[in-house]
Coordinates of C-alpha atoms in Angstrom, one line a residue:
M1 CA -20.6 1.1 39.3
E2 CA -22.7 4.1 38.4
R3 CA -24.2 3.9 34.8
I4 CA -23.0 6.3 32.6
N5 CA -25.3 8.4 30.2
F6 CA -23.2 8.1 27.1
S7 CA -26.4 9.6 24.8
S8 CA -25.8 12.9 26.9
W9 CA -22.4 13.3 25.6
K10 CA -22.2 16.5 23.1
K11 CA -21.7 15.7 19.3
V12 CA -19.7 18.4 17.4
T13 CA -17.9 18.9 14.0
L14 CA -14.4 19.8 14.0
T15 CA -11.7 20.2 11.5
V16 CA -9.2 17.1 11.2
S17 CA -6.2 19.4 11.3
A18 CA -7.4 20.9 14.6
L19 CA -7.9 17.4 16.2
K20 CA -4.7 15.8 18.0
L21 CA -3.9 12.2 18.1
D22 CA -3.2 10.5 21.5
R23 CA 0.1 10.2 22.8
K24 CA -1.2 7.6 25.4
N25 CA -2.8 5.4 22.9
P26 CA -2.4 1.8 24.1
R27 CA -1.3 0.6 20.9
I28 CA 2.1 2.7 20.8
P29 CA 4.5 1.0 23.2
D30 CA 6.2 3.2 26.1
Y31 CA 9.7 2.9 24.3
E32 CA 8.2 4.5 21.2
P33 CA 8.8 8.4 20.7
T34 CA 5.4 10.2 20.5
R35 CA 6.8 14.0 20.9
T36 CA 5.1 15.0 17.7
T37 CA 2.3 14.0 15.4
K38 CA 4.8 12.7 12.8
D39 CA 6.1 10.3 15.5
I40 CA 2.6 9.1 16.0
V41 CA 2.0 8.7 12.6
R42 CA 5.1 7.0 11.9
F43 CA 4.4 4.2 14.2
L44 CA 0.7 3.8 13.6
F45 CA 1.8 3.7 9.4
K46 CA 4.0 1.0 10.5
N47 CA 2.2 -1.0 12.6
E48 CA -1.7 -0.6 12.1
K49 CA -2.3 -0.7 8.2
I50 CA -2.7 3.1 7.7
Q51 CA -1.9 3.0 4.0
L52 CA -4.3 0.4 3.5
L53 CA -7.3 2.4 5.2
I54 CA -6.4 5.5 3.3
E55 CA -7.1 3.3 0.2
K56 CA -10.3 2.2 1.6
I57 CA -11.5 5.7 2.4
V58 CA -10.6 6.8 -1.1
N59 CA -12.1 4.0 -2.9
K60 CA -15.2 3.5 -0.7
G61 CA -15.7 6.3 1.3
F62 CA -15.3 7.4 4.7
I63 CA -18.0 5.4 6.8
N64 CA -18.0 6.8 10.2
H65 CA -20.2 3.9 11.6
D66 CA -18.3 3.8 14.9
P67 CA -18.2 7.1 16.7
I68 CA -15.0 9.1 17.2
Y69 CA -14.5 9.9 20.7
V70 CA -12.5 12.9 21.9
I71 CA -11.8 14.7 25.1
K72 CA -10.7 18.5 25.6
E73 CA -7.5 19.0 27.5
K74 CA -6.6 22.8 27.9
D75 CA -7.7 24.1 24.1
S76 CA -7.1 21.1 22.1
Y77 CA -9.3 18.2 21.4
I78 CA -7.2 14.8 21.9
V79 CA -8.7 12.0 19.9
V80 CA -9.1 8.8 22.4
E81 CA -10.8 6.4 20.0
G82 CA -10.2 6.5 16.3
N83 CA -6.8 7.3 16.2
R84 CA -6.3 5.3 13.1
R85 CA -9.1 7.0 10.9
L86 CA -7.8 10.5 12.1
T87 CA -4.2 9.5 10.8
A88 CA -5.7 8.5 7.5
L89 CA -7.5 11.5 7.3
K90 CA -4.7 13.8 8.3
C91 CA -2.1 12.0 5.6
L92 CA -4.9 12.6 3.1
L93 CA -4.7 16.1 3.9
D94 CA -1.1 16.5 4.2
P95 CA 0.7 13.5 2.4
T96 CA 4.2 14.5 3.7
L97 CA 3.0 13.3 7.2
A98 CA 3.6 9.8 5.5
P99 CA 7.0 8.3 7.0
T100 CA 8.3 7.4 3.4
I101 CA 9.1 9.0 0.2
P102 CA 7.1 6.0 -1.7
A103 CA 4.1 6.5 0.5
Q104 CA 3.9 10.2 0.1
K105 CA 3.7 9.7 -3.5
K106 CA 1.4 7.1 -3.3
I107 CA -1.0 9.1 -1.1
E108 CA -0.5 12.4 -3.2
K109 CA -2.3 10.5 -6.1
L110 CA -4.8 9.2 -4.0
K111 CA -5.3 12.5 -2.6
A112 CA -5.6 14.0 -6.2
K113 CA -8.4 11.3 -6.8
L114 CA -10.7 12.6 -4.4
G115 CA -10.5 16.1 -5.7
N116 CA -13.0 18.3 -4.0
E117 CA -14.1 15.5 -1.8
L118 CA -11.4 15.9 0.7
I119 CA -12.7 15.1 4.2
E120 CA -11.6 18.2 6.1
K121 CA -14.3 18.0 8.8
I122 CA -15.4 15.1 11.1
E123 CA -18.1 14.7 13.5
V124 CA -16.9 13.5 16.9
V125 CA -18.4 12.9 20.4
V126 CA -16.9 14.7 23.3
A127 CA -16.6 12.8 26.4
P128 CA -16.4 14.8 29.8
S129 CA -12.7 13.1 30.7
R130 CA -10.7 10.2 30.1
L131 CA -11.5 8.4 32.7
D132 CA -15.4 8.4 31.4
V133 CA -14.5 7.1 28.0
E134 CA -12.2 4.5 29.3
N135 CA -15.3 2.2 29.7
I136 CA -15.9 2.4 26.1
L137 CA -12.4 1.7 25.2
F138 CA -12.5 -1.3 27.3
E139 CA -15.2 -2.7 25.6
L140 CA -14.3 -2.1 22.2
H141 CA -10.7 -3.4 22.2
S142 CA -10.7 -5.6 25.0
E143 CA -13.7 -7.9 24.1
G144 CA -14.9 -6.3 21.0
K145 CA -13.9 -6.6 17.4
L146 CA -10.8 -4.2 17.2
Q147 CA -9.1 -6.0 20.0
W148 CA -5.8 -4.9 21.6
S149 CA -2.8 -7.2 22.0
R150 CA -2.1 -8.4 25.8
Q151 CA 0.6 -5.6 26.1
Q152 CA -1.5 -3.1 24.9
K153 CA -4.3 -4.2 27.1
N154 CA -2.1 -4.2 29.9
K155 CA -0.8 -0.7 29.2
F156 CA -4.4 0.4 28.8
I157 CA -5.7 -1.0 32.3
S158 CA -2.3 -0.1 34.2
E159 CA -2.3 3.4 33.0
A160 CA -6.1 3.7 33.7
G161 CA -5.7 2.8 37.3
I162 CA -2.3 4.9 37.6
S163 CA -3.8 8.2 36.4
S164 CA -7.0 7.8 38.5
G165 CA -5.5 6.4 41.7
E166 CA -7.8 3.6 41.9
T167 CA -7.1 0.2 43.6
I168 CA -7.5 -2.9 41.7
E169 CA -10.8 -3.9 43.1
Q170 CA -12.0 -0.5 41.8
I171 CA -10.4 -0.8 38.2
A172 CA -12.3 -4.2 38.2
A173 CA -15.7 -2.9 39.1
R174 CA -15.3 -0.1 36.7
F175 CA -14.8 -2.2 33.7
D176 CA -16.8 -5.0 35.3
V177 CA -14.3 -7.8 35.0
S178 CA -12.8 -9.7 37.8
A179 CA -10.2 -8.4 40.1
S180 CA -7.5 -11.2 39.4
E181 CA -7.9 -10.3 35.6
I182 CA -6.7 -6.7 36.6
Y183 CA -4.2 -7.9 38.9
D184 CA -2.4 -10.1 36.2
S185 CA -2.7 -7.0 33.7
V186 CA -1.0 -4.5 35.9
Q187 CA 1.4 -7.4 37.1
E188 CA 2.6 -7.9 33.6
Y189 CA 2.7 -4.3 32.7
L190 CA 4.9 -3.4 35.5
I191 CA 7.1 -6.3 35.0
E192 CA 7.8 -5.1 31.4
K193 CA 8.4 -1.6 32.7
Y194 CA 11.1 -3.2 35.2
F195 CA 12.8 -5.1 32.4
P196 CA 15.3 -2.4 31.5
Y197 CA 16.9 -2.4 35.0
I198 CA 17.4 -5.9 35.5
G199 CA 20.8 -6.1 33.5
L200 CA 19.5 -7.6 30.3
S201 CA 21.7 -7.2 27.2
T202 CA 20.5 -4.7 24.5
E203 CA 19.6 -7.7 22.4
Q204 CA 17.7 -9.3 25.3
E205 CA 16.0 -6.4 26.2
S206 CA 14.5 -5.9 22.9
K207 CA 13.0 -9.4 22.6
A208 CA 11.8 -9.2 25.8
L209 CA 9.8 -6.0 25.1
N210 CA 8.7 -7.4 21.9
S211 CA 4.8 -8.5 21.6
S212 CA 5.9 -12.0 20.8
F213 CA 7.4 -12.6 24.3
S214 CA 5.7 -14.6 26.4
I215 CA 4.8 -12.4 29.3
S216 CA 1.7 -14.3 30.3
F217 CA 3.9 -17.4 31.0
M218 CA 6.3 -15.5 33.1
S219 CA 3.3 -14.0 34.8
R220 CA 2.3 -17.6 35.8
V221 CA 5.9 -18.2 37.1
L222 CA 5.7 -15.2 39.3
N223 CA 2.2 -16.0 40.7
T224 CA 3.3 -19.1 42.3
A225 CA 3.2 -19.4 46.0
L226 CA 6.8 -20.7 46.2
F227 CA 8.3 -17.5 44.2
K228 CA 6.3 -15.2 46.5
E229 CA 7.4 -17.0 49.5
K230 CA 11.2 -16.9 48.4
T231 CA 11.0 -13.2 47.1
G232 CA 8.3 -11.4 48.9
F233 CA 7.2 -10.2 45.4
K234 CA 3.8 -8.6 45.3
I235 CA 2.1 -5.9 43.5
E236 CA 0.7 -3.2 45.8
G237 CA -1.2 -0.2 44.1
N238 CA 1.3 0.6 40.9
A239 CA 4.4 -0.7 42.4
I240 CA 6.6 -3.7 42.4
K241 CA 7.5 -4.8 46.0
T242 CA 9.8 -7.4 47.6
T243 CA 11.2 -8.6 50.8
I244 CA 14.6 -9.7 49.1
V245 CA 17.0 -7.0 48.2
E246 CA 16.6 -5.5 45.0
N247 CA 20.3 -7.0 43.6
K248 CA 19.1 -10.5 44.3
F249 CA 15.4 -10.0 42.8
K250 CA 17.1 -8.6 39.5
K251 CA 19.2 -11.6 39.2
I252 CA 16.4 -14.3 39.4
L253 CA 14.1 -12.1 37.0
K254 CA 17.0 -11.8 34.6
H255 CA 17.7 -15.7 34.8
I256 CA 14.1 -16.3 34.1
V257 CA 14.0 -13.8 31.2
S258 CA 16.9 -15.4 29.6
D259 CA 15.9 -18.8 29.8
I260 CA 12.3 -18.0 28.2
L261 CA 14.3 -16.3 25.3
D262 CA 16.7 -18.9 25.0
K263 CA 13.5 -21.5 25.1
K264 CA 14.9 -23.3 27.6
I265 CA 11.8 -23.0 29.5
D266 CA 8.0 -22.6 28.3
S267 CA 4.3 -23.5 29.4
R268 CA 4.9 -26.9 27.9
S269 CA 8.2 -27.8 29.7
L270 CA 7.0 -26.1 33.2
N271 CA 3.3 -27.2 32.6
K272 CA 2.5 -28.2 36.5
T273 CA 2.9 -26.1 39.3
E274 CA 5.2 -28.8 40.8
D275 CA 7.5 -28.5 37.8
I276 CA 7.7 -24.5 38.3
N277 CA 8.6 -25.1 42.0
K278 CA 11.3 -27.3 40.8
Y279 CA 12.7 -24.8 38.3
L280 CA 12.3 -22.0 41.2
E281 CA 14.3 -24.0 43.5
K282 CA 17.4 -25.0 41.3
I283 CA 17.6 -21.2 40.1
T284 CA 17.4 -19.7 43.5
L285 CA 19.1 -21.5 45.6
S286 CA 22.7 -20.1 45.0
L287 CA 21.5 -16.4 44.5
L288 CA 19.5 -16.3 47.8
N289 CA 22.5 -17.9 49.7
E290 CA 24.7 -15.0 48.0
K291 CA 25.5 -12.4 51.1
D292 CA 23.5 -8.8 51.1
D293 CA 25.3 -5.6 50.3
D294 CA 25.2 -3.1 53.2
D295 CA 23.6 -0.6 50.5
D296 CA 20.9 -2.9 49.2
N297 CA 17.2 -2.4 49.6
P298 CA 13.9 -4.6 48.9
V299 CA 12.1 -3.6 45.6
N300 CA 9.8 -0.7 45.7
F301 CA 9.6 0.1 42.0
T302 CA 7.2 2.5 40.5
P303 CA 7.3 3.4 36.7
S304 CA 7.0 7.1 35.8
S305 CA 3.5 7.9 34.8
A306 CA 4.4 11.6 33.9
T307 CA 3.7 12.1 30.1
A308 CA 2.3 15.1 28.2
S309 CA -1.4 15.1 27.8
S310 CA -1.3 16.4 24.0
V311 CA 0.9 16.9 20.8
D312 CA 2.4 20.6 20.2
D313 CA 4.2 20.5 17.0
D314 CA 5.4 24.0 17.6
V315 CA 6.8 23.6 20.9
K316 CA 10.4 22.5 21.4
L317 CA 10.4 19.8 24.2
T318 CA 13.2 19.2 26.8
K319 CA 15.1 16.4 25.7
T320 CA 15.3 13.4 28.0
R321 CA 18.7 11.7 28.5
R322 CA 18.5 8.5 26.7
K323 CA 20.8 5.5 27.1
N324 CA 23.3 5.4 24.3
Q325 CA 23.2 2.0 22.5
R326 CA 25.9 0.9 19.8
L327 CA 24.6 -0.3 16.7
I328 CA 26.7 -3.7 17.2
D329 CA 27.3 -4.6 20.8
D330 CA 30.8 -4.0 21.7
S331 CA 31.1 -6.5 24.3
I332 CA 32.0 -9.1 22.1
N333 CA 35.3 -9.0 20.2
Y334 CA 34.1 -11.0 16.7
K335 CA 36.7 -12.8 14.8
T336 CA 35.4 -14.3 11.4
G337 CA 38.5 -14.9 9.7
V338 CA 37.4 -12.4 7.2
D339 CA 39.6 -9.3 7.4
K340 CA 37.1 -6.9 5.9
L341 CA 34.2 -8.3 7.8
D342 CA 36.0 -7.8 11.1
F343 CA 36.7 -4.3 10.2
L344 CA 33.1 -3.5 9.4
I345 CA 32.0 -5.1 12.4
Q346 CA 34.3 -2.9 14.6
E347 CA 32.9 0.2 12.6
G348 CA 29.3 -0.6 13.3
Q349 CA 30.8 -1.3 17.2
S350 CA 31.7 2.6 17.3
L351 CA 28.5 3.9 15.7
W352 CA 25.6 4.9 18.2
V353 CA 22.6 3.3 16.8
N354 CA 20.4 6.9 17.3
T355 CA 22.7 8.9 15.6
H356 CA 24.1 7.3 12.5
K357 CA 20.9 5.5 11.3
T358 CA 21.4 5.9 7.5
A359 CA 25.0 5.2 8.1
G360 CA 24.2 2.2 9.9
A361 CA 21.7 0.8 7.4
L362 CA 24.0 0.9 4.8
L363 CA 26.9 -0.8 6.9
L364 CA 24.4 -3.5 8.2
R365 CA 23.9 -4.6 4.8
T366 CA 27.4 -5.0 3.7
I367 CA 28.1 -6.9 6.6
L368 CA 25.1 -9.1 5.8
E369 CA 26.3 -9.5 2.6
L370 CA 30.0 -10.7 3.5
A371 CA 28.5 -12.7 6.0
V372 CA 26.2 -14.7 3.8
I373 CA 29.3 -15.0 1.2
R374 CA 31.3 -16.6 4.6
V375 CA 28.7 -19.0 5.1
F376 CA 29.0 -20.2 1.6
D377 CA 32.6 -20.7 1.7
I378 CA 32.6 -22.4 5.3
N379 CA 30.4 -25.0 3.4
K380 CA 33.0 -25.1 0.2
S381 CA 30.5 -23.5 -1.9
K382 CA 31.8 -20.0 -2.4
Q383 CA 31.4 -20.3 -6.2
L384 CA 27.7 -20.2 -5.9
C385 CA 27.8 -16.8 -4.6
F386 CA 29.2 -15.5 -8.0
N387 CA 27.5 -15.1 -11.4
P388 CA 29.3 -16.5 -14.6
K389 CA 31.2 -13.1 -15.0
G390 CA 32.9 -13.7 -11.6
R391 CA 30.7 -10.9 -10.1
T392 CA 29.0 -11.2 -6.9
N393 CA 25.3 -12.0 -7.0
Q394 CA 22.6 -9.6 -5.4
L395 CA 22.3 -9.9 -1.7
S396 CA 18.5 -11.0 -2.2
V397 CA 19.8 -13.9 -4.8
N398 CA 22.5 -15.3 -2.5
L399 CA 20.3 -15.3 0.6
K400 CA 17.5 -17.2 -1.6
S401 CA 20.2 -19.8 -2.3
L402 CA 21.2 -19.9 1.1
V403 CA 17.7 -20.6 2.9
K404 CA 17.4 -23.8 0.6
K405 CA 20.6 -25.4 2.3
E406 CA 18.5 -26.6 5.2
D407 CA 21.2 -29.2 6.1
W408 CA 23.7 -26.1 6.6
F409 CA 21.4 -25.0 9.7
Q410 CA 20.9 -26.8 13.4
N411 CA 18.6 -24.2 14.5
K412 CA 15.4 -24.7 12.1
T413 CA 13.7 -21.4 14.0
Y414 CA 16.4 -19.2 13.0
L415 CA 16.3 -20.6 9.5
N416 CA 12.5 -19.9 9.3
D417 CA 13.4 -16.2 10.8
L418 CA 15.7 -15.7 7.8
R419 CA 13.0 -17.1 5.1
T420 CA 10.5 -14.5 6.8
F421 CA 13.3 -11.5 6.7
I422 CA 13.7 -12.3 3.1
D423 CA 10.3 -12.6 1.9
P424 CA 9.0 -9.9 -0.4
S425 CA 5.5 -10.5 0.6
C426 CA 6.7 -9.7 4.1
S427 CA 4.4 -6.9 5.7
S428 CA 7.1 -6.1 8.3
W429 CA 9.3 -3.2 7.9
K430 CA 12.0 -5.1 9.2
S431 CA 12.8 -7.2 6.3
L432 CA 15.5 -7.3 3.6
E433 CA 13.1 -5.3 1.3
S434 CA 13.3 -2.4 3.6
L435 CA 16.9 -2.6 4.0
N436 CA 17.5 -2.5 0.2
R437 CA 15.0 0.5 0.1
Y438 CA 17.1 2.4 2.5
A439 CA 20.2 1.5 0.5
H440 CA 18.7 2.8 -2.5
G441 CA 17.2 6.2 -0.9
E442 CA 13.6 5.3 -1.2
F443 CA 13.0 5.6 2.3
T444 CA 14.0 8.7 4.3
I445 CA 15.6 7.5 7.5
P446 CA 15.9 4.2 9.2
D447 CA 14.5 3.6 12.6
K448 CA 16.2 2.1 15.6
D449 CA 14.1 -0.7 16.1
M450 CA 14.5 -1.8 12.2
L451 CA 18.4 -1.5 12.8
V452 CA 18.3 -3.5 16.0
Q453 CA 16.0 -6.4 14.1
V454 CA 18.6 -6.5 11.2
W455 CA 21.4 -7.1 13.3
M456 CA 19.6 -9.7 15.3
I457 CA 19.1 -11.5 12.0
T458 CA 22.7 -11.1 10.8
K459 CA 24.4 -11.8 14.2
P460 CA 23.8 -15.6 13.9
L461 CA 25.6 -15.9 10.2
I462 CA 28.4 -13.9 11.9
L463 CA 28.7 -16.8 14.6
Y464 CA 28.1 -19.4 12.3
T465 CA 28.7 -22.5 12.4
N466 CA 27.0 -22.4 15.9
I467 CA 23.5 -21.9 14.4

């Protein structure tokens, strides 16, 4: 690999407002919207501690010890390294970029504290191209102090190769790592991109695309000689290919993903190759013997790599057709024995999660409230949900009381998830605190991911006593 002379790259001073955030930032999952600056700021604010960084800049100063790298695309400078810092500076200049009213008010105060010391210009290093700067990004975030998650690293490596048209061996040589490491990253990235097509339920798909899903274990299963022998599975360039027909391959993948999500298999239960082989023999026996449809072909799956290279808030982008999703999955007919609760669930099954976000948050909060009281009622303790005046306790009070009833829960993992959900110190926006703030108008508009997560934590209470 040819040595790059980084010291020759030009340094310039540019205004913060003119710099654009990177829509291809590996920290942002592919399913998150990145059409505008506000979309990107919203994600980074929720997941990358931007408000804390803003406070540090105001209290300690902007210490630009690590260079901010940019590339020039058409007439714009795109920040490819330093997006967190740029987001913080942009929010200080324009607090309305922050995604919530409380955050905007807090940043307004911090901005006033800076007074005339607002940072409007910063020094940046201009890389010749995205390809050239990728080596620096890999060193910083793959092995350095600001490490990416496994999914973020996979996305970076895969998209770097896809955009450059390099082979796995060429990417490995460029980043000075083994070809097997690059192969695993590309494979995991492509498999995740294929998840939406294998027939998972909305809830399963959401969990499978979450960073907590054990994609590394799944990759280990797919890498076994037996799996490749039975399916013809391989990664070729930036494509998934098989010798068996796609319908069968999808069913096998769905079975594996479902078993991982349901904790039927993991790296402990299938620790040895022989254990994995026994599992694969069991799940593929009947599937592979099914008759092929005449019009079904082997897999040749390549994810779309077409993304816009910059963010332009003034241009109206053509809307892409998105798969509609109900607030509550309408494939199940819930019968709780509580008429009002059943009616509200049916209402949720008629709402589109992307269209009725605020109404959805309020509805889910009411459903959760009734579901909690129902659990107490089933355990003949409904009176604990009311105060001495006969009025229903606050939702947070009843939930705190509920999680103390450990003997009511067979599934301790769910109980721990419920405790995290109601913990007031929980840093996640997918929490009871967020739900309450939406209900009281302190946040602007809830997002789809938050609504999906609230339903996922509520659903087991609806299905009680099966938890």
